[in-house]
Coordinates of C-alpha atoms in Angstrom, one line a residue:
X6 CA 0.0 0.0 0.0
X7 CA 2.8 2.7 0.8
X8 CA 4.4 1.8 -2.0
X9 CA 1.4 2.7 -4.5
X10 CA 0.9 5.6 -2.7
X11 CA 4.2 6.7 -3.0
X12 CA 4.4 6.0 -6.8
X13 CA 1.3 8.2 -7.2
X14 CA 2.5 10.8 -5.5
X15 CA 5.3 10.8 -7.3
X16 CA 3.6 11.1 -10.5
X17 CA 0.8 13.6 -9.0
X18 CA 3.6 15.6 -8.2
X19 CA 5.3 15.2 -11.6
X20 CA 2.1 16.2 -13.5
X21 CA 2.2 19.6 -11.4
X22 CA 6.0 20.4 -12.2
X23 CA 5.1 19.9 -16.2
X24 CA 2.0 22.0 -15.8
X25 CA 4.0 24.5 -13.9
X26 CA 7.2 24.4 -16.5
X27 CA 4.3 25.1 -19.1
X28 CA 3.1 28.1 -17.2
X29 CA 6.6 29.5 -17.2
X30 CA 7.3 29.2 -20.4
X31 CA 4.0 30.7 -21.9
X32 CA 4.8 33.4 -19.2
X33 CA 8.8 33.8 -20.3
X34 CA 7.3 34.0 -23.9
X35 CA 4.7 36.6 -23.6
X36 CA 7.5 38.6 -21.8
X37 CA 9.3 38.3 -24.6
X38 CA 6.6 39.9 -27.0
X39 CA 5.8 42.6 -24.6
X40 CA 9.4 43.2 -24.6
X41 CA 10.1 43.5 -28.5
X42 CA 6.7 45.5 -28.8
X43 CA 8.1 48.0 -26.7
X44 CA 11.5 47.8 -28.1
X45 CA 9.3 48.3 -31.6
X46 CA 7.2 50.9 -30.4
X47 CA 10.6 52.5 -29.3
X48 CA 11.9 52.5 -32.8
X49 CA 8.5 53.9 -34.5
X50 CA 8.7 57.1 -32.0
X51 CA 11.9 57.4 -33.4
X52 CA 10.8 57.0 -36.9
X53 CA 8.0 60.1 -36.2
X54 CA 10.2 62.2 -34.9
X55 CA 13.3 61.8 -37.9
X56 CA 9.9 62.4 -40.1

C-alpha cells in the first residue's frame, strides 16, 4: 500500500512540475513579446520624430 501511494504521489507531483514548467514558459514568452513590442514601439517614436 505505501508503495502505490508513493508511486502516485510521485507522478501527482510530476504532473504539477510539467504544468507549472508550461506556465513559465508561456509566461517567459509573452514577456518576450511585450518586450520586443516596446522595443518596436521605441523605434517607430523614433521613426515620427526623424519624419
Amino acid at each position: 500500500m505505501g508503495t502505490y501511494k508513493l508511486k502516485y504521489t510521485l507522478i501527482w507531483g510530476m504532473n504539477k512540475i510539467k504544468l507549472l514548467f508550461i506556465f513559465v514558459k508561456k509566461l517567459i514568452s509573452i514577456l518576450i513579446v511585450l518586450e520586443s513590442s516596446k522595443h518596436f514601439l521605441k523605434e517607430c517614436k523614433l521613426l515620427l520624430v526623424h519624419m
